Short mmCIF file of C-alpha atoms and ligand atoms in Angstrom, two decimals:
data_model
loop_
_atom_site.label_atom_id
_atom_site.label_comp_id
_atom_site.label_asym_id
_atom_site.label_seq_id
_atom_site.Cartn_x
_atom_site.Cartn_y
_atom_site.Cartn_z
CA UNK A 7 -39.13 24.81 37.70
CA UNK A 8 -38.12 24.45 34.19
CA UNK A 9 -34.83 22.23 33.11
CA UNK A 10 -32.81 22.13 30.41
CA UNK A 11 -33.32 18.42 30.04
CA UNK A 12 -35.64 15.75 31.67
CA UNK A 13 -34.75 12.39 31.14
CA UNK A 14 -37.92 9.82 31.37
CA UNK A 15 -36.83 6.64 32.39
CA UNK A 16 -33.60 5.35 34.50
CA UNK A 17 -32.77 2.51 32.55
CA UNK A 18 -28.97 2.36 31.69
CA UNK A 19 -29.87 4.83 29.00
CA UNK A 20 -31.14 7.26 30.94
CA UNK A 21 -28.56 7.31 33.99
CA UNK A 22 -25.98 7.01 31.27
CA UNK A 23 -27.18 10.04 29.97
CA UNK A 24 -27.80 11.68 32.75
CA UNK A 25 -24.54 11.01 33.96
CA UNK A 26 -23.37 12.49 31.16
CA UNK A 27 -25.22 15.96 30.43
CA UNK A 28 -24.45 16.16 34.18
CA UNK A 29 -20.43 16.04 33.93
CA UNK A 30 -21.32 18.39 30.70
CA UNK A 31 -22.82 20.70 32.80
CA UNK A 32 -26.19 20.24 31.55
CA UNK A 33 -29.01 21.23 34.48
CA UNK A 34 -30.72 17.85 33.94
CA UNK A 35 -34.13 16.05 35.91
CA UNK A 36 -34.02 12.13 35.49
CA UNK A 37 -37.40 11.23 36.42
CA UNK A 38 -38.43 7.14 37.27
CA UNK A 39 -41.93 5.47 37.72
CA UNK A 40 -40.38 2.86 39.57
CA UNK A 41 -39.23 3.22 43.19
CA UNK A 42 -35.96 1.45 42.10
CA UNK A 43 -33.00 2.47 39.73
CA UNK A 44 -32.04 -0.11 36.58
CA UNK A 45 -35.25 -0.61 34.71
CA UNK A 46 -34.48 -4.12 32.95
CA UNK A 47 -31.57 -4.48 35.37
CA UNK A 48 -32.05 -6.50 38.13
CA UNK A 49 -30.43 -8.03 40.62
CA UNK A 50 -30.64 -10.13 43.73
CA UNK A 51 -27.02 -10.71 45.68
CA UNK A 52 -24.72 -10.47 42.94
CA UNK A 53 -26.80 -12.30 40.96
CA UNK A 54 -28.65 -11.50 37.68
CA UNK A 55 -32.64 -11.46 37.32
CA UNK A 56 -32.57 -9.16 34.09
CA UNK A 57 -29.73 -9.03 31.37
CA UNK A 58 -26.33 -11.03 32.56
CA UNK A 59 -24.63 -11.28 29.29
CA UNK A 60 -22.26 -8.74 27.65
CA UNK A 61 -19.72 -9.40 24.86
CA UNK A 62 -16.95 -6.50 25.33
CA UNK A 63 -14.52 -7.29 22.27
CA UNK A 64 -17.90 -6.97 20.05
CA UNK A 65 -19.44 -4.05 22.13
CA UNK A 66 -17.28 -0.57 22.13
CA UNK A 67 -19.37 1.47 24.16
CA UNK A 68 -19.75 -1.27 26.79
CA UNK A 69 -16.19 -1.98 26.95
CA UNK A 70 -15.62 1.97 27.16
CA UNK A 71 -17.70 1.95 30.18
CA UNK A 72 -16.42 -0.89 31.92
CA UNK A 73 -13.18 0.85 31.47
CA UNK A 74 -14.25 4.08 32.76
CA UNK A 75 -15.47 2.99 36.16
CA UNK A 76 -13.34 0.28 36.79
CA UNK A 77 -15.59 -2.67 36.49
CA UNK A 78 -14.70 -6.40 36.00
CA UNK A 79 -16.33 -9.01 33.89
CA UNK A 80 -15.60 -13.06 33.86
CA UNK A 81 -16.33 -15.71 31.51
CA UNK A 82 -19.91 -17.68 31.40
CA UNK A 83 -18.69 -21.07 32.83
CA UNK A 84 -19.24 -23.58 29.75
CA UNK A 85 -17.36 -26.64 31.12
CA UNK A 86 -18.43 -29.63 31.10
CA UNK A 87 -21.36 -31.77 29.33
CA UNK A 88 -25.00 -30.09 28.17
CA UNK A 89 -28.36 -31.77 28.85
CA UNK A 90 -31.06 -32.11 26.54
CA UNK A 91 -34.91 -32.61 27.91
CA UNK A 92 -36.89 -33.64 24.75
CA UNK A 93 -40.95 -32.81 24.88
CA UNK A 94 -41.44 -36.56 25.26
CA UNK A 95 -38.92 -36.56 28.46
CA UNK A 96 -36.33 -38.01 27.06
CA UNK A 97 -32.69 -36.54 28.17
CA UNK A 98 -29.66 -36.68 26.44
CA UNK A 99 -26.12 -35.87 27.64
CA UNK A 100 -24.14 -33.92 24.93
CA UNK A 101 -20.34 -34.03 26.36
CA UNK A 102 -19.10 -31.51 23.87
CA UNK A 103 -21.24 -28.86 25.95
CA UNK A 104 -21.52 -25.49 24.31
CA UNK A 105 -18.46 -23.20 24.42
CA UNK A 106 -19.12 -19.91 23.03
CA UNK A 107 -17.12 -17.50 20.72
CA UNK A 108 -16.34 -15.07 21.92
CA UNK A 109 -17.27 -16.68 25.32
CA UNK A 110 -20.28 -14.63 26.79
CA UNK A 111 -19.20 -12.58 29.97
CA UNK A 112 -20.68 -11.68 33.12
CA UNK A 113 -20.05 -8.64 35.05
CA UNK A 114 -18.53 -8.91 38.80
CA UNK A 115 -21.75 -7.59 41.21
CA UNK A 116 -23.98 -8.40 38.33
CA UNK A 117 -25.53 -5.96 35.85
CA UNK A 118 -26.21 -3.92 38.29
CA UNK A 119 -22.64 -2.54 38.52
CA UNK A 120 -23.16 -0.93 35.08
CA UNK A 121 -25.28 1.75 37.35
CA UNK A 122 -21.51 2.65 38.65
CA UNK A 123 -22.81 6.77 38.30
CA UNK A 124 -25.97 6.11 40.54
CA UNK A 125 -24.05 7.23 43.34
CA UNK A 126 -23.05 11.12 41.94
CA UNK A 127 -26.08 11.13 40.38
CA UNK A 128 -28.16 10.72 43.45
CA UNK A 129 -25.47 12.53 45.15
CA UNK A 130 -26.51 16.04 43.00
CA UNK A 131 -30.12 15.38 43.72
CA UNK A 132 -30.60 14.74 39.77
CA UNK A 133 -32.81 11.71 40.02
CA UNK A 134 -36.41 11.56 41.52
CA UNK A 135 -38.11 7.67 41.64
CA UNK A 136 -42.08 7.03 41.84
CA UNK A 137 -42.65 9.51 39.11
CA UNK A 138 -44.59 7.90 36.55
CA UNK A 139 -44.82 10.55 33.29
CA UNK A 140 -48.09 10.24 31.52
CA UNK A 141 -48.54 13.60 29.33
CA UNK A 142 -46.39 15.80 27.71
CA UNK A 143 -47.71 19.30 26.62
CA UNK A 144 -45.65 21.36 23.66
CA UNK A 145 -45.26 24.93 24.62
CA UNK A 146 -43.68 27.85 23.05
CA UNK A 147 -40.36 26.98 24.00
CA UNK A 148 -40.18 23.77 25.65
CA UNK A 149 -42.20 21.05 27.08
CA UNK A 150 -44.61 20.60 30.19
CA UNK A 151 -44.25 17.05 31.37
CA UNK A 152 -47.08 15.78 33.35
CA UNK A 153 -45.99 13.20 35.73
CA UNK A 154 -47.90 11.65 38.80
CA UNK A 155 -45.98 11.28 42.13
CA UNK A 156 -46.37 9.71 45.33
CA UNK A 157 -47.67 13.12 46.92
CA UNK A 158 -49.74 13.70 43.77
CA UNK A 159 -49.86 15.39 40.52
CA UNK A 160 -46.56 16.64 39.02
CA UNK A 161 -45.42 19.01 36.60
CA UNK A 162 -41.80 19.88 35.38
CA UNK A 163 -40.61 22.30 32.45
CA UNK A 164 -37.86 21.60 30.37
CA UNK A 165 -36.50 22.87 26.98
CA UNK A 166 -35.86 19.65 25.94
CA UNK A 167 -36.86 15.88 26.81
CA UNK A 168 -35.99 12.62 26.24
CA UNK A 169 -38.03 9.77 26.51
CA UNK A 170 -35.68 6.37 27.60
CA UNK A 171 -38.72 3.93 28.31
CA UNK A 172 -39.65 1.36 25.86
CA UNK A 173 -41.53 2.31 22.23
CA UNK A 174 -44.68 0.48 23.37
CA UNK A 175 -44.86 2.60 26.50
CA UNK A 176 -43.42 5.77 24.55
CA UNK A 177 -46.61 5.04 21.92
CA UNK A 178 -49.06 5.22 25.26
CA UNK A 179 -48.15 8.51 26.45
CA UNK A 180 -50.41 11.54 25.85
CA UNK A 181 -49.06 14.19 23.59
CA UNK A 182 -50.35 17.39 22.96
CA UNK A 183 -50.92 18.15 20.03
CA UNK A 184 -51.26 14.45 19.51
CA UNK A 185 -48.43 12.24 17.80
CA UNK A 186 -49.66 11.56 14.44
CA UNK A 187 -51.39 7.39 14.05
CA UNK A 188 -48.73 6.26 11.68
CA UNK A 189 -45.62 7.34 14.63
CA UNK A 190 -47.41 5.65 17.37
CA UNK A 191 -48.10 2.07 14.88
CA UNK A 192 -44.50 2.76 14.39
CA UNK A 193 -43.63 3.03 18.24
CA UNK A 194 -46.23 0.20 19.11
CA UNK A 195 -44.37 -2.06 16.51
CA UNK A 196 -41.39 -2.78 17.99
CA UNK A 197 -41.05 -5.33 20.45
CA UNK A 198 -39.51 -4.45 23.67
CA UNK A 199 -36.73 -6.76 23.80
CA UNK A 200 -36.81 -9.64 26.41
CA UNK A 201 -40.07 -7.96 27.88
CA UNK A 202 -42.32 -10.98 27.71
CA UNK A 203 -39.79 -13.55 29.31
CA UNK A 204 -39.55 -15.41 32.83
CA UNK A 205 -35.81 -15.09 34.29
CA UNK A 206 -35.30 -17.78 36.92
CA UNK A 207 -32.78 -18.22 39.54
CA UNK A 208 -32.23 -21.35 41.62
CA UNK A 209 -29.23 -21.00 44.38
CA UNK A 210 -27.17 -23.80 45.48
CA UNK A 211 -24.41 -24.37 48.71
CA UNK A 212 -22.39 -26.20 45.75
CA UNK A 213 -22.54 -26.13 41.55
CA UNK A 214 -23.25 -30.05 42.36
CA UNK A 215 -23.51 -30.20 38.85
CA UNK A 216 -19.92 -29.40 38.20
CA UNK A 217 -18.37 -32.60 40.00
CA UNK A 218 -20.85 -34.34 38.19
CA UNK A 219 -19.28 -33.70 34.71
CA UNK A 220 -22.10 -31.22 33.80
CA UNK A 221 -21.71 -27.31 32.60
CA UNK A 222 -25.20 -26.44 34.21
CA UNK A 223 -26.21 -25.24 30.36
CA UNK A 224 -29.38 -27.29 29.22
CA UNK A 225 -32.16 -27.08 26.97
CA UNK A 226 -35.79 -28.16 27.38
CA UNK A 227 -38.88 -28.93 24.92
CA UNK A 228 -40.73 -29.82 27.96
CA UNK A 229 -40.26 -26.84 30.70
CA UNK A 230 -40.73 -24.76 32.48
CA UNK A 231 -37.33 -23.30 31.77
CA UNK A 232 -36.27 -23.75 28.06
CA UNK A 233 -32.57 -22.40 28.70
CA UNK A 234 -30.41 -23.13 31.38
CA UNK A 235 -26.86 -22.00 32.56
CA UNK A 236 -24.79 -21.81 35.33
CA UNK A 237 -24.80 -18.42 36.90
CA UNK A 238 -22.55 -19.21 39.78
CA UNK A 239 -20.48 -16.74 41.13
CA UNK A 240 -16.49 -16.17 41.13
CA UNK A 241 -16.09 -16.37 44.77
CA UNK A 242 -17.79 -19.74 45.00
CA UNK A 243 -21.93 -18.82 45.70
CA UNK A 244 -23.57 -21.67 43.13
CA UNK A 245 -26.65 -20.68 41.15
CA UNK A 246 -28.38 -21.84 38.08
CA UNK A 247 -30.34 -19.48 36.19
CA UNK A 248 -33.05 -20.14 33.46
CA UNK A 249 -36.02 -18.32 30.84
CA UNK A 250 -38.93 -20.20 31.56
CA UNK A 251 -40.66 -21.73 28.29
CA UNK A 252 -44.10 -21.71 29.56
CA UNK A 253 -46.41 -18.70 27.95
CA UNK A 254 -47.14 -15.96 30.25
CA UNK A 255 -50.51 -16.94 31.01
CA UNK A 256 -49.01 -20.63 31.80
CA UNK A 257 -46.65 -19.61 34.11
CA UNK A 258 -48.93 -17.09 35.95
CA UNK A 259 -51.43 -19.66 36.70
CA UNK A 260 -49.53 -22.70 37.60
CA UNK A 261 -49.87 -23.43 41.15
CA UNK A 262 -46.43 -24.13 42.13
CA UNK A 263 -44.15 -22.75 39.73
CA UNK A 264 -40.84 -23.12 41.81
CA UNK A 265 -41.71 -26.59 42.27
CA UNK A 266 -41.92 -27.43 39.15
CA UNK A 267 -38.87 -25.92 38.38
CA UNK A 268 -36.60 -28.02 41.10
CA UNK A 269 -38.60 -30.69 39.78
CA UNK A 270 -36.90 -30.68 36.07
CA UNK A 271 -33.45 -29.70 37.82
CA UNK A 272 -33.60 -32.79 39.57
CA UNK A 273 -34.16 -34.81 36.47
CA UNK A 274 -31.54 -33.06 34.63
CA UNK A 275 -29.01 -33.30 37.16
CA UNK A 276 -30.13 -36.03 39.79
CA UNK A 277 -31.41 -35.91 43.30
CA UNK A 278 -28.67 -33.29 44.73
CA UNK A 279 -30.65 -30.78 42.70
CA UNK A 280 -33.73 -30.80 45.31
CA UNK A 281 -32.61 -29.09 48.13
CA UNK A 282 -32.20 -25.48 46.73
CA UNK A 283 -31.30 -22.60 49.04
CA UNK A 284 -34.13 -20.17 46.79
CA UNK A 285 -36.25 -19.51 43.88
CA UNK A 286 -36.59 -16.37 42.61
CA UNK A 287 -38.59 -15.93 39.27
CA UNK A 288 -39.03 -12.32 38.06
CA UNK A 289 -41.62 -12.63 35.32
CA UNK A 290 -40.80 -9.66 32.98
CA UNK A 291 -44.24 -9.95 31.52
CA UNK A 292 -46.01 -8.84 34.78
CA UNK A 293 -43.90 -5.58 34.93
CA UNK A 294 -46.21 -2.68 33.93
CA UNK A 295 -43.11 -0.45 33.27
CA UNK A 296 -41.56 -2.39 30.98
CA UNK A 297 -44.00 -5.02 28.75
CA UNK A 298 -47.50 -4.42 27.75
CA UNK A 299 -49.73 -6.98 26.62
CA UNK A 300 -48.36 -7.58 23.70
CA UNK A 301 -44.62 -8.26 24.55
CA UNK A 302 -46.37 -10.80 26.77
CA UNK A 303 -48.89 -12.50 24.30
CA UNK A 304 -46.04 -13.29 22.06
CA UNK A 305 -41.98 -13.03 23.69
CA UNK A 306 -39.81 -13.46 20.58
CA UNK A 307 -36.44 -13.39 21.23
CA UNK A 308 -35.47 -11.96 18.19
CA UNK A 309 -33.70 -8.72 18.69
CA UNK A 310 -35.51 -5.17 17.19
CA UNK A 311 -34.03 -3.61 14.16
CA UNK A 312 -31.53 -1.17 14.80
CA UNK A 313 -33.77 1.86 14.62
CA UNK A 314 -33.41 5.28 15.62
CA UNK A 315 -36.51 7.17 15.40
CA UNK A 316 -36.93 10.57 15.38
CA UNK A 317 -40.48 11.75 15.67
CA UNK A 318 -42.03 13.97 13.52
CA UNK A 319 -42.73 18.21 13.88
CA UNK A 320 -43.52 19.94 15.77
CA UNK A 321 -42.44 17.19 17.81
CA UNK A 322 -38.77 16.85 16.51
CA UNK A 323 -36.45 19.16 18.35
CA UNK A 324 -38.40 19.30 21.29
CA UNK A 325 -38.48 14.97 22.70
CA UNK A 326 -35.61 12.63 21.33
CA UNK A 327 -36.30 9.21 21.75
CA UNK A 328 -33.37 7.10 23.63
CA UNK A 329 -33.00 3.09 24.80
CA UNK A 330 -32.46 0.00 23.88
CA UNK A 331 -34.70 -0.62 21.48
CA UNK A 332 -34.23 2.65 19.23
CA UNK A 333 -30.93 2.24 19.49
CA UNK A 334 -28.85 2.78 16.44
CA UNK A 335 -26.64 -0.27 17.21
CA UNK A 336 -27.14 -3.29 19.30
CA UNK A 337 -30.99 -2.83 19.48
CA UNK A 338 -32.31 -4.32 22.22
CA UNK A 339 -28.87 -5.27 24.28
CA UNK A 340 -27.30 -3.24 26.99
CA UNK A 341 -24.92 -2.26 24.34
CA UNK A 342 -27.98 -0.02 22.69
CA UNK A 343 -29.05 1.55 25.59
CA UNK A 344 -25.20 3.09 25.72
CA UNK A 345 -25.56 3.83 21.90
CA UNK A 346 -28.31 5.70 22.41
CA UNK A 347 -27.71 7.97 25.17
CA UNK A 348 -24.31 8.31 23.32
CA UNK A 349 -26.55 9.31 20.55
CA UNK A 350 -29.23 11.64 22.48
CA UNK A 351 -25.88 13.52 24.06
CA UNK A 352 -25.45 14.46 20.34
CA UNK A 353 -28.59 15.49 19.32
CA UNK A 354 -28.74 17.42 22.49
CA UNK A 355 -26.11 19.90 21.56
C1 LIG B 14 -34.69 -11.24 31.20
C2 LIG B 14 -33.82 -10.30 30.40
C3 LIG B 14 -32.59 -10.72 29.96
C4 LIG B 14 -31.77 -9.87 29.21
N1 LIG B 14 -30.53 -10.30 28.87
C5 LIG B 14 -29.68 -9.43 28.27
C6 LIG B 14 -28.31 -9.78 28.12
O1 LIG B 14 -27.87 -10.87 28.54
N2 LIG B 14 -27.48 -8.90 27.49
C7 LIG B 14 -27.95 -7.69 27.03
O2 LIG B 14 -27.15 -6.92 26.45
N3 LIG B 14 -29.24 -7.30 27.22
C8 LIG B 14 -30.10 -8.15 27.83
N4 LIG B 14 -31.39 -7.75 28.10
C9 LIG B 14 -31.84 -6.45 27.58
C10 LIG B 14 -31.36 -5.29 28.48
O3 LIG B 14 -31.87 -5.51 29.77
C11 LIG B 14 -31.90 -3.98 27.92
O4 LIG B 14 -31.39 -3.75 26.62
C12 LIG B 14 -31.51 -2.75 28.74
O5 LIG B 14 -31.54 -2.99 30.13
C13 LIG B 14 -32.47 -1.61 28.36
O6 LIG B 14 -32.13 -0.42 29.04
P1 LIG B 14 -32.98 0.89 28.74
O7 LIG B 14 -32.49 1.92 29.67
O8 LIG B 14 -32.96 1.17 27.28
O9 LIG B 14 -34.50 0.48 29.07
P2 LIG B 14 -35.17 0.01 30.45
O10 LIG B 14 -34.19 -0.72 31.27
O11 LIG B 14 -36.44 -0.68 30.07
O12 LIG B 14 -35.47 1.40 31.18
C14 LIG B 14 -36.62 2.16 30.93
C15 LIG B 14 -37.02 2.84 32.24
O13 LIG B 14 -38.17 3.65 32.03
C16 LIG B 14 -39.00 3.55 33.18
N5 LIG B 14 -40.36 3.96 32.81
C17 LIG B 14 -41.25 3.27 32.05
N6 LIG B 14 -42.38 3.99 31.90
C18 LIG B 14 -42.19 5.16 32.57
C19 LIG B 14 -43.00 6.33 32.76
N7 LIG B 14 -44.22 6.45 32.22
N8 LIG B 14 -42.50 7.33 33.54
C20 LIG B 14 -41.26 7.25 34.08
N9 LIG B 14 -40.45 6.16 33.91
C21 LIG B 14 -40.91 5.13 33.16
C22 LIG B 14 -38.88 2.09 33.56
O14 LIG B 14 -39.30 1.86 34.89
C23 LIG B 14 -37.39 1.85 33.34
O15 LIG B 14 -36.64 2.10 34.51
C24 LIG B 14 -32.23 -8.58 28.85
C25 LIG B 14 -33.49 -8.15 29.30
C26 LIG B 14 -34.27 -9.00 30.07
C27 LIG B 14 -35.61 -8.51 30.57
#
């Protein structure tokens, strides 16, 4: 069958674009390798394993879409003193903490609300998950897209594509005819933002730390997290949530990662921090869908350049390049994968 559009990828850039080629009337196919929706978003409970921050007054498109479907962001609790582990072990108590300006926010439900359209979206039978794309053919007028499915091979049509997964991933694919060497350096430059990092979340019955004078925020020289905040939740379930320091190749083969993580809580914030109610660590650098080896050898968390890349004949018209990191504002952040559906939807017309 052959589409006007496929989407590859349902990050927030590709469901917001699909969401909205779909209200324009577009006949659009958004296609996923995972068997989940959200690519970098992730959630457990309410709670944030992937991107938690956004910063509406700064971000337009963000704010728009918070607006549009009625979502509900609260301030990044900052109250309260910051700790300091030094590589030596040393902690010191800062009591000016670290308030922010403009305060970070957190979205009610998590990140995972921003995927408000999932719903219609699935509802029109638009989105198909476990379809990993690996080739794309140029035709006449269009584009073959070779995919492989749970049943087996797949193969969709479509006058037009665009490709929503990271560069590094984009610069893997097999075109034909092939992308020429200096577009794929170009692609295989660009850091896929967060990619190589270790998100970790340790729940609580009570923010403990919060009668105890502390905000929860704390940085370490010594690890395994380097950055810690309070991720607790409005309606009173406690969390604190981390990026673990460690390298990727550290983290992987330490034999009891989660223990060593309660075991720095606890001498940040004192015995009350041993008796978690759960772990979870999503290592980003393990996930074959969104880092490849080199987002994990090295995890800067510098952000790309703003970017947008167009790729060259007789590629041009045919596959537009969307997400985060090509974005052409806010590179990297949520923000950017809005910009550059926003931007696709353009191109599109
Ligand atoms: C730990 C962490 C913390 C972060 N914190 C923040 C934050 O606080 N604030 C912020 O603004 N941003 C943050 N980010 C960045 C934010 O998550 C991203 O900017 C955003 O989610 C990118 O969305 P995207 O749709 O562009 O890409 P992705 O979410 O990467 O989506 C790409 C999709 O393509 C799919 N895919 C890949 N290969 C294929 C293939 N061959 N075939 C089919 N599908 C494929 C993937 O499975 C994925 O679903 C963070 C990221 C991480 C990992």
């Amino acid at each position: 069958m052959r589409h006007a559009v496929v989407i590859v990828g349902a990050g927030l850039a590709g469901v917001a674009l699909a969401h909205a080629l779909w209200r324009d009337g577009v006949d659009v196919r958004l296609l996923e390798a995972r068997t989940r929706i959200g690519g970098r978003i992730l959630g457990v409970d309410d709670f944030d394993l992937g991107p938690s921050w956004v910063w509406p007054t700064l971000q337009p498109r963000l704010a728009a879409w918070i607006a549009a479907h009625g979502l509900r962001t609260y301030a990044q609790h900052s109250v309260g003193a910051l700790q300091f582990e030094a590589a030596d072990g040393r902690i010191q108590t800062h009591a000016s903490g670290m308030a922010q300006e403009p305060p970070s926010q957190r979205l009610l439900g998590g990140s995972a609300a921003l995927l408000a359209p999932l719903p219609a979206l699935q509802g029109a039978g638009l989105i198909e998950t476990g379809v990993t794309v690996r080739a794309l053919q140029l035709g006449a007028d269009g584009v073959d897209v070779i995919a492989r499915g749970a049943d087996g091979p797949r193969r969709l049509q479509a006058r037009h594509v665009v490709l929503t997964l990271p560069p590094r991933l984009i610069a893997a694919l097999d075109f034909t005819p092939a992308l020429p060497a200096a577009t794929r350096a170009r692609l295989t430059a660009i850091p896929t933002w967060m990619a190589g990092q270790a998100k970790v979340l340790v729940r609580y019955a009570q923010p403990f730390w919060r009668a105890a004078g502390f905000s929860g925020a704390a940085f370490s020289q010594r690890g395994p997290i380097g950055e810690l905040h309070d991720a607790s939740l409005p309606d009173g379930r406690a969390a604190l949530t981390g990026f673990i320091a460690w390298p990727a190749p550290m983290r992987t083969a330490h034999a009891d990662l989660p223990g060593a993580i309660v075991a720095q809580l606890q001498r940040l914030f004192g015995s009350a921090a041993a008796q978690p109610l759960a772990v979870h660590v999503q290592d980003w650098a393990l996930e074959e869908f969104t880092a490849t080896p080199a987002d994990s050898a090295a995890a800067p968390r510098e952000h790309p350049d703003d970017a947008p890349i167009v790729l060259p004949e007789p590629w041009r018209t045919r596959v537009l390049l969307a997400g985060s990191e090509v974005a052409p504002d806010f590179a990297g952040y949520l923000e950017g994968a809005l910009q550059s559906a926003a931007a696709a939807r353009i191109a599109l017309r």
